[in-house]
Amino acid sequence: MSSVNLNTSFLFHQGSRSRSPTFHLFHTLTKLPISSITTKKPQKGNRFFPFPSFSVSAVLTKEDVLKGKDENKDSEKPAFNFKSYMVSRATTVNQALNDAVSLREPQKIHEAMRYSLLAGGKRVRPVLCLAACELVGGSEAMAMPAACAIEMIHTMSLIHDDLPCMDNDDLRRGMPTNHKVFGEDVAVLAGDALLAFAFEHMAVDTAKAGVPPARIVRALGELSKAIGAEGLVAGQVVDIASEGIADVGLEKLEFIHVHKTAALLEGAVVLGAILGGGSDDEVERLRKFARCIGLLFQVVDDILDVTKSSEELGKTAGKDLVADKVTYPKLLGLEKSREFADELNKDAQAQLAAFDPDKAAPLVSLANYIAYRQN
């Protein structure tokens, strides 16, 4: 394969939603597993809340321990406990999701919504939203409805993505996909219902938390753009249209993933920053951070798809290869893809340098988790 020049400067256009295509990467990825998050098996008889608990296992590296030290002093600060943070936040998010989407009439549609919404998952997007809000001085309560809304929309995208007319997948998070359990018709409607309710829940419950209306309106606008024809939907459409095409290049691949995957991660962080009262400068720094980790998430996903088993991933491995989809390993090779992931992680964390390091620790750790996750 001919040499490929890559850079991440496209991510940093101030205030711009447009993305340009080229990258330049030449760094070595240190393959250090930071953590993995897994769901427990559903308890028999618990029909409506199939995944009431989960576990987070974190492997701290020497690099992580050193981050807890003050280089200018002999004293040592305690390292940020990513495992405890994720357990606490994911538990709170799961409870909020369970409370928001309760079982009521019509029961079948609410069962289907809850089946996928409460099926474990890493809760990366809602936790990013909460962390960004607190970083700029907001509270958990101010961002929790938005965090839940983002997870509802993410779940909708997974339900629809798994449908026979889309990726036609049978497995999601180690369980049968929604349409395999409830049928295609109900699965489509469950996704539609989650999408609609996400906006209602965010608008109504964020106001109850005392967030000024102007912030709520601005955040709703950001969320709409992230998931519509300029965001998630755009990426999905181009992704479908690119299947089987031999000459799909980096420009189109970037467009697909910046929109299909990164846009919602960006939305999660930006919503938290807006609702927490961040300044325009803080919001834009966090937007740039989120664009990097959003693309990073997909690059790592592509790598895992060709290096892990279905059992390890909790979803069908190698399906992109079978569908003849263009991926970063396919275009760049595995090692260059890993180097690009490392570049994106470094660029993401550089955007956090202007913030208080203690307050930024959750976002730093989340970026590392996304970079080094194993499923």
Coordinates of C-alpha atoms in Angstrom, one line a residue:
M1 CA 0.0 0.0 0.0
S2 CA 1.3 3.5 -0.8
S3 CA 2.1 5.8 2.1
V4 CA -0.8 7.8 3.5
N5 CA -0.5 11.2 5.0
L6 CA -2.9 12.0 7.8
N7 CA -3.4 14.8 10.3
T8 CA -6.2 15.8 12.7
S9 CA -6.2 19.5 12.0
F10 CA -9.6 19.2 10.4
L11 CA -11.1 18.7 13.8
F12 CA -10.1 22.1 15.1
H13 CA -12.0 24.7 12.9
Q14 CA -13.3 27.1 15.5
G15 CA -17.1 27.0 15.7
S16 CA -17.4 25.1 12.4
R17 CA -19.5 22.1 11.8
S18 CA -17.8 21.2 8.5
R19 CA -14.9 18.7 8.4
S20 CA -12.1 18.4 5.9
P21 CA -10.6 15.1 4.9
T22 CA -6.9 14.7 5.3
F23 CA -4.8 13.4 8.2
H24 CA -1.1 12.9 8.9
L25 CA -0.2 10.2 11.4
F26 CA 3.2 8.9 12.6
H27 CA 3.2 7.9 16.2
T28 CA 3.6 4.5 17.9
L29 CA 0.6 3.3 19.8
T30 CA 1.4 1.9 23.2
K31 CA -1.1 -1.0 23.6
L32 CA -2.0 -0.6 27.2
P33 CA -5.5 -1.8 28.3
I34 CA -7.0 0.8 30.5
S35 CA -10.3 -0.8 31.3
S36 CA -13.2 -2.8 30.1
I37 CA -16.8 -2.7 31.1
T38 CA -19.0 -5.7 31.0
T39 CA -22.6 -6.5 31.8
K40 CA -23.8 -9.3 34.0
K41 CA -26.1 -12.0 32.7
P42 CA -29.8 -11.1 33.0
Q43 CA -31.5 -12.5 36.0
K44 CA -34.3 -15.0 35.2
G45 CA -37.7 -13.6 35.8
N46 CA -36.6 -10.0 35.6
R47 CA -38.5 -9.4 32.4
F48 CA -38.7 -5.6 32.3
F49 CA -35.3 -4.6 33.7
P50 CA -33.1 -7.3 32.2
F51 CA -29.8 -5.7 33.2
P52 CA -30.2 -4.3 36.7
S53 CA -26.5 -4.3 37.5
F54 CA -23.1 -4.4 35.8
S55 CA -19.4 -4.5 36.7
V56 CA -16.5 -2.4 35.6
S57 CA -13.0 -3.8 35.7
A58 CA -10.1 -1.4 35.3
V59 CA -6.5 -2.2 34.7
L60 CA -4.3 0.7 35.8
T61 CA -1.0 1.0 34.1
K62 CA 2.3 2.5 35.3
E63 CA 1.5 5.5 33.2
D64 CA -1.8 6.0 35.0
V65 CA -0.1 5.9 38.4
L66 CA 2.5 8.5 37.3
K67 CA -0.3 10.8 36.3
G68 CA -1.2 11.1 40.0
K69 CA 2.1 12.5 40.9
D70 CA 3.1 16.2 41.1
E71 CA 6.3 16.4 39.1
N72 CA 7.4 19.5 41.0
K73 CA 7.0 18.0 44.5
D74 CA 8.1 14.9 46.3
S75 CA 4.6 14.3 47.5
E76 CA 2.3 12.0 45.6
K77 CA -1.3 12.8 44.9
P78 CA -3.8 9.9 44.8
A79 CA -4.5 8.7 41.2
F80 CA -7.9 9.3 39.8
N81 CA -10.0 6.2 40.4
F82 CA -11.5 5.6 37.0
K83 CA -13.2 2.3 38.1
S84 CA -15.0 3.9 41.0
Y85 CA -16.0 6.9 38.9
M86 CA -17.5 4.8 36.1
V87 CA -19.3 2.5 38.5
S88 CA -20.8 5.4 40.4
R89 CA -21.8 7.3 37.3
A90 CA -23.1 4.4 35.3
T91 CA -25.2 3.2 38.2
T92 CA -26.7 6.7 38.5
V93 CA -27.4 6.8 34.8
N94 CA -28.9 3.3 34.7
Q95 CA -31.3 4.3 37.5
A96 CA -32.3 7.5 35.8
L97 CA -33.0 5.6 32.6
N98 CA -35.0 3.0 34.4
D99 CA -37.1 5.8 36.1
A100 CA -37.5 7.7 32.9
V101 CA -38.8 4.9 30.7
S102 CA -41.1 2.9 33.0
L103 CA -43.2 0.0 32.0
R104 CA -46.7 1.3 31.2
E105 CA -49.3 0.9 28.5
P106 CA -48.9 0.0 25.7
Q107 CA -46.8 -2.6 27.5
K108 CA -45.2 -4.2 24.4
I109 CA -43.6 -1.0 23.1
H110 CA -42.3 0.0 26.5
E111 CA -40.9 -3.6 26.9
A112 CA -39.1 -3.2 23.6
M113 CA -37.8 0.2 24.5
R114 CA -36.5 -1.0 27.9
Y115 CA -35.1 -4.2 26.5
S116 CA -32.5 -2.3 24.5
L117 CA -32.1 0.8 26.7
L118 CA -31.4 -1.1 29.8
A119 CA -29.2 -3.8 28.2
G120 CA -26.1 -2.7 29.9
G121 CA -23.6 -0.9 27.7
K122 CA -20.6 1.3 28.7
R123 CA -22.7 4.5 29.1
V124 CA -19.7 6.4 27.7
R125 CA -21.9 9.1 26.1
P126 CA -24.0 10.0 29.2
V127 CA -20.9 10.0 31.4
L128 CA -19.1 12.3 29.0
C129 CA -22.1 14.7 29.2
L130 CA -22.1 14.7 33.0
A131 CA -18.3 15.1 33.2
A132 CA -18.3 18.0 30.8
C133 CA -21.1 19.7 32.7
E134 CA -19.2 19.5 36.0
L135 CA -15.9 20.5 34.4
V136 CA -17.4 24.0 33.6
G137 CA -19.0 24.4 37.0
G138 CA -22.4 22.7 36.6
S139 CA -24.0 19.9 38.6
E140 CA -25.0 16.4 37.8
A141 CA -28.6 17.3 38.1
M142 CA -28.3 19.9 35.4
A143 CA -27.0 17.4 32.8
M144 CA -28.7 14.1 33.8
P145 CA -31.8 14.5 31.6
A146 CA -29.6 15.4 28.6
A147 CA -27.3 12.4 29.5
C148 CA -30.3 10.1 29.5
A149 CA -31.6 11.7 26.2
I150 CA -28.3 11.0 24.5
E151 CA -28.4 7.4 25.6
M152 CA -32.0 7.0 24.4
I153 CA -30.9 8.3 21.0
H154 CA -27.8 6.1 20.9
T155 CA -30.0 3.1 21.7
M156 CA -32.4 4.1 18.9
S157 CA -29.5 4.2 16.5
L158 CA -28.4 0.7 17.6
I159 CA -31.9 -0.8 17.2
H160 CA -32.3 0.7 13.8
D161 CA -28.7 -0.2 12.7
D162 CA -29.3 -3.9 13.5
L163 CA -32.4 -4.1 11.4
P164 CA -32.4 -6.4 8.3
C165 CA -32.7 -3.4 6.0
M166 CA -29.6 -1.9 7.6
D167 CA -26.7 -4.1 9.0
N168 CA -29.0 -7.1 9.6
D169 CA -27.4 -8.2 12.9
D170 CA -28.6 -10.8 15.3
L171 CA -26.4 -9.9 18.4
R172 CA -26.1 -6.7 20.4
R173 CA -24.4 -6.5 23.8
G174 CA -24.3 -10.3 24.0
M175 CA -28.1 -10.5 23.6
P176 CA -30.5 -11.1 20.6
T177 CA -31.1 -7.8 18.8
N178 CA -34.4 -6.0 19.4
H179 CA -36.1 -7.1 16.2
K180 CA -35.2 -10.7 16.9
V181 CA -37.1 -10.5 20.2
F182 CA -40.0 -8.2 19.3
G183 CA -40.2 -8.3 15.5
E184 CA -39.1 -5.7 13.0
D185 CA -42.3 -3.7 13.2
V186 CA -42.0 -3.2 17.0
A187 CA -38.3 -2.6 16.8
V188 CA -38.7 0.3 14.4
L189 CA -41.4 1.8 16.6
A190 CA -39.3 1.3 19.7
G191 CA -36.5 3.3 18.2
D192 CA -38.9 6.0 17.0
A193 CA -40.4 6.2 20.5
L194 CA -37.0 6.5 22.2
L195 CA -36.0 9.3 19.8
A196 CA -39.2 11.3 20.4
F197 CA -39.1 10.8 24.2
A198 CA -35.5 11.8 24.4
F199 CA -36.4 15.4 23.4
E200 CA -39.4 15.5 25.7
H201 CA -37.4 14.2 28.7
M202 CA -34.5 16.6 28.1
A203 CA -36.7 19.6 27.7
V204 CA -39.0 19.0 30.6
D205 CA -36.7 17.6 33.2
T206 CA -33.8 19.9 32.5
A207 CA -36.1 22.8 33.2
K208 CA -37.1 21.2 36.5
A209 CA -33.4 21.2 37.4
G210 CA -33.3 25.0 37.2
V211 CA -31.3 25.3 34.0
P212 CA -32.0 28.7 32.3
P213 CA -34.3 28.3 29.2
A214 CA -31.8 29.8 26.8
R215 CA -29.3 27.1 27.6
I216 CA -31.9 24.4 27.1
V217 CA -32.9 25.7 23.7
R218 CA -29.3 26.0 22.6
A219 CA -28.6 22.4 23.8
L220 CA -31.7 21.0 22.0
G221 CA -30.5 22.7 18.8
E222 CA -27.1 21.0 19.2
L223 CA -28.6 17.6 19.8
S224 CA -30.9 17.9 16.8
K225 CA -28.0 18.8 14.5
A226 CA -25.9 15.9 15.9
I227 CA -28.5 13.3 15.0
G228 CA -30.1 14.6 11.8
A229 CA -29.2 14.9 8.2
E230 CA -26.1 16.9 9.1
G231 CA -25.0 14.3 11.7
L232 CA -25.8 10.7 12.5
V233 CA -28.2 10.1 9.7
A234 CA -25.9 11.6 7.1
G235 CA -23.1 9.2 8.2
Q236 CA -25.4 6.2 8.1
V237 CA -26.7 7.0 4.6
V238 CA -23.2 7.4 3.1
D239 CA -22.1 4.3 5.0
I240 CA -24.9 2.3 3.4
A241 CA -24.2 3.7 -0.1
S242 CA -20.5 2.9 0.2
E243 CA -20.9 -0.8 0.8
G244 CA -19.2 -2.9 -1.9
I245 CA -17.6 0.2 -3.5
A246 CA -13.9 -0.5 -4.2
D247 CA -12.6 3.1 -4.4
V248 CA -13.9 4.5 -1.1
G249 CA -11.1 6.7 0.2
L250 CA -10.1 8.3 3.5
E251 CA -12.2 11.4 2.7
K252 CA -15.4 9.5 2.5
L253 CA -14.5 7.2 5.4
E254 CA -13.8 10.3 7.6
F255 CA -17.2 11.8 6.6
I256 CA -19.0 8.6 7.5
H257 CA -17.5 8.2 10.9
V258 CA -17.3 11.9 11.9
H259 CA -21.1 12.0 11.3
K260 CA -22.2 8.5 12.2
T261 CA -20.2 8.0 15.4
A262 CA -18.4 11.2 16.4
A263 CA -21.3 13.6 16.0
L264 CA -23.3 12.0 18.9
L265 CA -20.2 11.8 21.2
E266 CA -19.5 15.5 20.3
G267 CA -23.1 16.3 21.1
A268 CA -22.8 14.6 24.5
V269 CA -19.9 16.7 25.6
V270 CA -21.1 20.0 24.1
L271 CA -24.6 19.5 25.7
G272 CA -22.9 19.1 29.1
A273 CA -20.8 22.1 28.6
I274 CA -23.7 24.3 27.5
L275 CA -26.1 23.2 30.3
G276 CA -23.3 23.6 32.9
G277 CA -22.9 27.2 31.9
G278 CA -19.5 27.0 30.1
S279 CA -18.2 30.0 28.3
D280 CA -18.0 30.0 24.5
D281 CA -14.3 29.3 24.7
E282 CA -14.8 26.4 27.0
V283 CA -17.6 25.0 24.9
E284 CA -15.4 25.1 21.8
R285 CA -12.4 23.5 23.5
L286 CA -14.6 20.7 24.6
R287 CA -16.2 20.4 21.2
K288 CA -12.7 19.9 19.7
F289 CA -11.9 17.3 22.4
A290 CA -15.1 15.5 21.6
R291 CA -14.5 15.5 17.8
C292 CA -11.2 13.7 18.5
I293 CA -12.5 11.1 20.8
G294 CA -15.6 10.6 18.6
L295 CA -13.4 9.6 15.6
L296 CA -11.1 7.7 18.0
F297 CA -14.0 5.6 19.1
Q298 CA -14.7 4.5 15.6
V299 CA -11.1 3.8 14.7
V300 CA -10.8 1.6 17.8
D301 CA -14.1 0.0 16.9
D302 CA -12.7 -0.9 13.4
I303 CA -9.6 -2.3 15.0
L304 CA -11.5 -4.5 17.5
D305 CA -13.8 -5.7 14.7
V306 CA -10.9 -7.5 13.1
T307 CA -8.9 -8.5 16.2
K308 CA -11.6 -9.7 18.7
S309 CA -14.1 -12.5 18.7
S310 CA -17.9 -12.1 18.9
E311 CA -17.8 -13.4 22.5
E312 CA -15.3 -10.8 23.5
L313 CA -17.1 -7.9 21.7
G314 CA -20.7 -8.9 22.7
K315 CA -21.7 -8.3 19.1
T316 CA -20.9 -10.0 15.8
A317 CA -17.2 -9.7 15.0
G318 CA -16.0 -9.3 11.4
K319 CA -19.3 -8.1 10.1
D320 CA -17.7 -5.1 8.4
L321 CA -15.5 -7.4 6.4
V322 CA -18.4 -9.6 5.4
A323 CA -20.4 -6.6 4.3
D324 CA -17.3 -5.4 2.4
K325 CA -17.4 -2.1 4.3
V326 CA -14.5 0.3 4.1
T327 CA -12.7 0.6 7.5
Y328 CA -9.5 2.2 8.8
P329 CA -7.6 -1.2 9.0
K330 CA -8.7 -1.9 5.4
L331 CA -7.4 1.4 4.1
L332 CA -4.4 2.0 6.4
G333 CA -3.5 -1.4 7.7
L334 CA -3.7 -2.4 11.3
E335 CA -0.6 -0.7 12.6
K336 CA -1.2 2.6 11.0
S337 CA -4.8 2.5 12.3
R338 CA -3.3 2.0 15.8
E339 CA -0.9 4.9 15.3
F340 CA -3.8 7.1 14.2
A341 CA -5.8 6.2 17.3
D342 CA -2.8 7.3 19.4
E343 CA -2.6 10.6 17.5
L344 CA -6.3 11.3 18.1
N345 CA -6.0 10.6 21.8
K346 CA -3.1 12.9 22.2
D347 CA -4.9 15.7 20.3
A348 CA -8.0 15.2 22.4
Q349 CA -6.2 15.5 25.7
A350 CA -4.3 18.6 24.5
Q351 CA -7.7 20.4 24.4
L352 CA -8.1 19.8 28.2
A353 CA -4.8 21.5 29.1
A354 CA -6.5 24.8 29.8
F355 CA -8.8 23.3 32.5
D356 CA -8.1 22.4 36.1
P357 CA -6.4 19.0 35.9
D358 CA -8.3 17.5 38.8
K359 CA -11.7 18.5 37.3
A360 CA -10.5 17.3 33.8
A361 CA -9.4 13.9 35.2
P362 CA -12.6 12.1 34.3
L363 CA -12.4 13.3 30.7
V364 CA -8.7 12.4 30.4
S365 CA -9.5 8.9 31.7
L366 CA -12.5 8.5 29.4
A367 CA -10.3 9.4 26.4
N368 CA -7.8 6.8 27.5
Y369 CA -10.6 4.2 28.0
I370 CA -11.9 4.9 24.5
A371 CA -8.4 4.5 23.1
Y372 CA -7.5 1.3 24.9
R373 CA -10.8 -0.4 25.4
Q374 CA -11.0 -4.1 24.6
N375 CA -14.7 -4.4 23.6

